[in-house]
Amino acid sequence: MVVSEEPGRGEEAAGMVYVPYNAKGMTFGEPYKKCGFCMTDENVDIWYENVEVPARYRIDEKPGDGSKIIHGYVIGLGRLAGAARLTGVATSVLEIVLDWTKDRMIAGKPVRERSLFASILAQMYRMIDLARQYYLSVTWQASRPEVYGEPWSPHMIAKFSSARSFAGEVAMFCTNKAMELMGSYGYSFEMNVEKYYRDYKIIQMWLGGAQRDLLDIAQGLYGPFRWGGYEEWLGRIHGKANPIKSNVDKTLSEAVGGSESKRIKRELEKDMEYDLDEALKKR
């Protein structure tokens, strides 16, 4: 699980800890009923109540390592693995529809030998092959960090995200076209296309989702920069006052009060601005 030693320090305090499923104080909710990955992957709520684990269960060793592991290996390489799985989904769908259109006849001729259907099958193959070559190329680059950079670097995260983003679009195109080609057969349980149609979406969504892929591509392309709109959003929801700042002000006033409260607030504002700027420079 992801932990933070001190939330105010941001990414520098982030870490990862192995927590055994049978640890004292940890309980689980009932599995959610989902659209896809119904049997092979279960999602549940996890509650922690005074859970303790040995210090040796912490995965990162030095300050800042946790953030690198999360960004580079969990999110970055996780998205790259997602690209491979999405390509596999699209490949399986193509195999099903190729087999079906071989035996399905229209006016004495196999469906796949009709020009309209043949062109759609060719599009599916072309996109799948491109997705496969792309994620394999990025995998090769990830295995050579001395040349292409560490997996947590913004430009490599952009590559991982781009591979997953494209593979997701390919899987969506192939499953949708397969259903159109096969009609009610594609929609039925026995042909498995409908299962792939449901499964591909969760692979496209995890670790940030399709839109986050695009945002991280932009950060790797011409970042780092701060996303616009956050302050405007806070203003619309809470009025002109920043609710985070208001809560800090209130807590300090109640705790120390007077001029000391104002001095601490000035120092906090300076530190928060400095930390954010430094974090952006390091990315």
PDB file of N, CA and C in Angstrom, residues 177-213:
ATOM      1  N   LYS A 177     -16.029  -3.066 -33.803  1.00  0.00           N
ATOM      2  CA  LYS A 177     -16.199  -3.518 -35.186  1.00  0.00           C
ATOM      3  C   LYS A 177     -16.532  -5.010 -35.260  1.00  0.00           C
ATOM      4  N   ALA A 178     -15.957  -5.786 -34.344  1.00  0.00           N
ATOM      5  CA  ALA A 178     -16.264  -7.221 -34.332  1.00  0.00           C
ATOM      6  C   ALA A 178     -17.744  -7.443 -34.065  1.00  0.00           C
ATOM      7  N   MET A 179     -18.297  -6.686 -33.134  1.00  0.00           N
ATOM      8  CA  MET A 179     -19.728  -6.817 -32.855  1.00  0.00           C
ATOM      9  C   MET A 179     -20.566  -6.396 -34.053  1.00  0.00           C
ATOM     10  N   GLU A 180     -20.128  -5.361 -34.742  1.00  0.00           N
ATOM     11  CA  GLU A 180     -20.874  -4.919 -35.919  1.00  0.00           C
ATOM     12  C   GLU A 180     -20.816  -5.966 -37.034  1.00  0.00           C
ATOM     13  N   LEU A 181     -19.654  -6.577 -37.199  1.00  0.00           N
ATOM     14  CA  LEU A 181     -19.509  -7.598 -38.237  1.00  0.00           C
ATOM     15  C   LEU A 181     -20.306  -8.863 -37.909  1.00  0.00           C
ATOM     16  N   MET A 182     -20.319  -9.223 -36.631  1.00  0.00           N
ATOM     17  CA  MET A 182     -20.930 -10.492 -36.237  1.00  0.00           C
ATOM     18  C   MET A 182     -22.393 -10.360 -35.823  1.00  0.00           C
ATOM     19  N   GLY A 183     -22.847  -9.133 -35.626  1.00  0.00           N
ATOM     20  CA  GLY A 183     -24.242  -8.933 -35.259  1.00  0.00           C
ATOM     21  C   GLY A 183     -24.587  -9.569 -33.926  1.00  0.00           C
ATOM     22  N   SER A 184     -25.705 -10.254 -33.860  1.00  0.00           N
ATOM     23  CA  SER A 184     -26.162 -10.850 -32.602  1.00  0.00           C
ATOM     24  C   SER A 184     -25.212 -11.930 -32.098  1.00  0.00           C
ATOM     25  N   TYR A 185     -24.442 -12.542 -32.984  1.00  0.00           N
ATOM     26  CA  TYR A 185     -23.466 -13.549 -32.554  1.00  0.00           C
ATOM     27  C   TYR A 185     -22.360 -12.897 -31.712  1.00  0.00           C
ATOM     28  N   GLY A 186     -21.935 -11.722 -32.114  1.00  0.00           N
ATOM     29  CA  GLY A 186     -20.919 -11.016 -31.337  1.00  0.00           C
ATOM     30  C   GLY A 186     -21.421 -10.580 -29.979  1.00  0.00           C
ATOM     31  N   TYR A 187     -22.721 -10.362 -29.883  1.00  0.00           N
ATOM     32  CA  TYR A 187     -23.337  -9.894 -28.643  1.00  0.00           C
ATOM     33  C   TYR A 187     -23.646 -11.037 -27.686  1.00  0.00           C
ATOM     34  N   SER A 188     -23.630 -12.248 -28.177  1.00  0.00           N
ATOM     35  CA  SER A 188     -23.993 -13.400 -27.342  1.00  0.00           C
ATOM     36  C   SER A 188     -22.803 -13.861 -26.505  1.00  0.00           C
ATOM     37  N   PHE A 189     -23.094 -14.528 -25.381  1.00  0.00           N
ATOM     38  CA  PHE A 189     -22.050 -14.993 -24.474  1.00  0.00           C
ATOM     39  C   PHE A 189     -21.106 -15.998 -25.130  1.00  0.00           C
ATOM     40  N   GLU A 190     -21.639 -16.878 -25.955  1.00  0.00           N
ATOM     41  CA  GLU A 190     -20.860 -18.019 -26.430  1.00  0.00           C
ATOM     42  C   GLU A 190     -19.685 -17.631 -27.318  1.00  0.00           C
ATOM     43  N   MET A 191     -19.712 -16.467 -27.951  1.00  0.00           N
ATOM     44  CA  MET A 191     -18.632 -16.082 -28.865  1.00  0.00           C
ATOM     45  C   MET A 191     -17.495 -15.327 -28.175  1.00  0.00           C
ATOM     46  N   ASN A 192     -17.714 -14.884 -26.926  1.00  0.00           N
ATOM     47  CA  ASN A 192     -16.690 -14.221 -26.099  1.00  0.00           C
ATOM     48  C   ASN A 192     -16.344 -12.790 -26.508  1.00  0.00           C
ATOM     49  N   VAL A 193     -16.832 -12.319 -27.636  1.00  0.00           N
ATOM     50  CA  VAL A 193     -16.530 -10.936 -28.018  1.00  0.00           C
ATOM     51  C   VAL A 193     -17.106  -9.970 -26.993  1.00  0.00           C
ATOM     52  N   GLU A 194     -18.311 -10.256 -26.505  1.00  0.00           N
ATOM     53  CA  GLU A 194     -18.927  -9.364 -25.521  1.00  0.00           C
ATOM     54  C   GLU A 194     -18.103  -9.306 -24.231  1.00  0.00           C
ATOM     55  N   LYS A 195     -17.435 -10.402 -23.880  1.00  0.00           N
ATOM     56  CA  LYS A 195     -16.581 -10.396 -22.684  1.00  0.00           C
ATOM     57  C   LYS A 195     -15.380  -9.489 -22.891  1.00  0.00           C
ATOM     58  N   TYR A 196     -14.748  -9.597 -24.043  1.00  0.00           N
ATOM     59  CA  TYR A 196     -13.622  -8.715 -24.334  1.00  0.00           C
ATOM     60  C   TYR A 196     -14.073  -7.260 -24.403  1.00  0.00           C
ATOM     61  N   TYR A 197     -15.291  -7.044 -24.881  1.00  0.00           N
ATOM     62  CA  TYR A 197     -15.854  -5.694 -24.951  1.00  0.00           C
ATOM     63  C   TYR A 197     -15.961  -5.096 -23.547  1.00  0.00           C
ATOM     64  N   ARG A 198     -16.332  -5.931 -22.570  1.00  0.00           N
ATOM     65  CA  ARG A 198     -16.454  -5.469 -21.189  1.00  0.00           C
ATOM     66  C   ARG A 198     -15.097  -5.374 -20.498  1.00  0.00           C
ATOM     67  N   ASP A 199     -14.205  -6.302 -20.822  1.00  0.00           N
ATOM     68  CA  ASP A 199     -12.920  -6.364 -20.125  1.00  0.00           C
ATOM     69  C   ASP A 199     -11.959  -5.250 -20.518  1.00  0.00           C
ATOM     70  N   TYR A 200     -11.957  -4.868 -21.799  1.00  0.00           N
ATOM     71  CA  TYR A 200     -10.941  -3.905 -22.236  1.00  0.00           C
ATOM     72  C   TYR A 200     -11.066  -2.581 -21.495  1.00  0.00           C
ATOM     73  N   LYS A 201     -12.299  -2.231 -21.106  1.00  0.00           N
ATOM     74  CA  LYS A 201     -12.522  -0.907 -20.530  1.00  0.00           C
ATOM     75  C   LYS A 201     -11.806  -0.720 -19.211  1.00  0.00           C
ATOM     76  N   ILE A 202     -11.807  -1.737 -18.357  1.00  0.00           N
ATOM     77  CA  ILE A 202     -11.151  -1.585 -17.064  1.00  0.00           C
ATOM     78  C   ILE A 202      -9.636  -1.482 -17.238  1.00  0.00           C
ATOM     79  N   ILE A 203      -9.073  -2.167 -18.232  1.00  0.00           N
ATOM     80  CA  ILE A 203      -7.629  -2.061 -18.490  1.00  0.00           C
ATOM     81  C   ILE A 203      -7.297  -0.648 -18.952  1.00  0.00           C
ATOM     82  N   GLN A 204      -8.186  -0.065 -19.720  1.00  0.00           N
ATOM     83  CA  GLN A 204      -8.001   1.308 -20.186  1.00  0.00           C
ATOM     84  C   GLN A 204      -8.166   2.306 -19.042  1.00  0.00           C
ATOM     85  N   MET A 205      -8.936   1.949 -18.024  1.00  0.00           N
ATOM     86  CA  MET A 205      -9.269   2.888 -16.954  1.00  0.00           C
ATOM     87  C   MET A 205      -8.295   2.876 -15.781  1.00  0.00           C
ATOM     88  N   TRP A 206      -7.681   1.710 -15.493  1.00  0.00           N
ATOM     89  CA  TRP A 206      -6.896   1.694 -14.258  1.00  0.00           C
ATOM     90  C   TRP A 206      -5.627   2.547 -14.376  1.00  0.00           C
ATOM     91  N   LEU A 207      -5.056   2.882 -13.200  1.00  0.00           N
ATOM     92  CA  LEU A 207      -3.847   3.713 -13.111  1.00  0.00           C
ATOM     93  C   LEU A 207      -4.042   5.083 -13.764  1.00  0.00           C
ATOM     94  N   GLY A 208      -5.198   5.669 -13.528  1.00  0.00           N
ATOM     95  CA  GLY A 208      -5.425   7.039 -13.991  1.00  0.00           C
ATOM     96  C   GLY A 208      -6.433   7.178 -15.102  1.00  0.00           C
ATOM     97  N   GLY A 209      -6.524   6.185 -15.970  1.00  0.00           N
ATOM     98  CA  GLY A 209      -7.505   6.243 -17.047  1.00  0.00           C
ATOM     99  C   GLY A 209      -6.996   6.880 -18.317  1.00  0.00           C
ATOM    100  N   ALA A 210      -7.831   6.823 -19.340  1.00  0.00           N
ATOM    101  CA  ALA A 210      -7.442   7.276 -20.678  1.00  0.00           C
ATOM    102  C   ALA A 210      -7.115   8.760 -20.717  1.00  0.00           C
ATOM    103  N   GLN A 211      -7.890   9.581 -20.007  1.00  0.00           N
ATOM    104  CA  GLN A 211      -7.633  11.022 -20.031  1.00  0.00           C
ATOM    105  C   GLN A 211      -6.342  11.366 -19.305  1.00  0.00           C
ATOM    106  N   ARG A 212      -6.061  10.671 -18.207  1.00  0.00           N
ATOM    107  CA  ARG A 212      -4.820  10.925 -17.483  1.00  0.00           C
ATOM    108  C   ARG A 212      -3.612  10.525 -18.328  1.00  0.00           C
ATOM    109  N   ASP A 213      -3.758   9.481 -19.123  1.00  0.00           N
ATOM    110  CA  ASP A 213      -2.693   9.118 -20.063  1.00  0.00           C
ATOM    111  C   ASP A 213      -2.323  10.322 -20.922  1.00  0.00           C
TER     112      ASP A 213
END
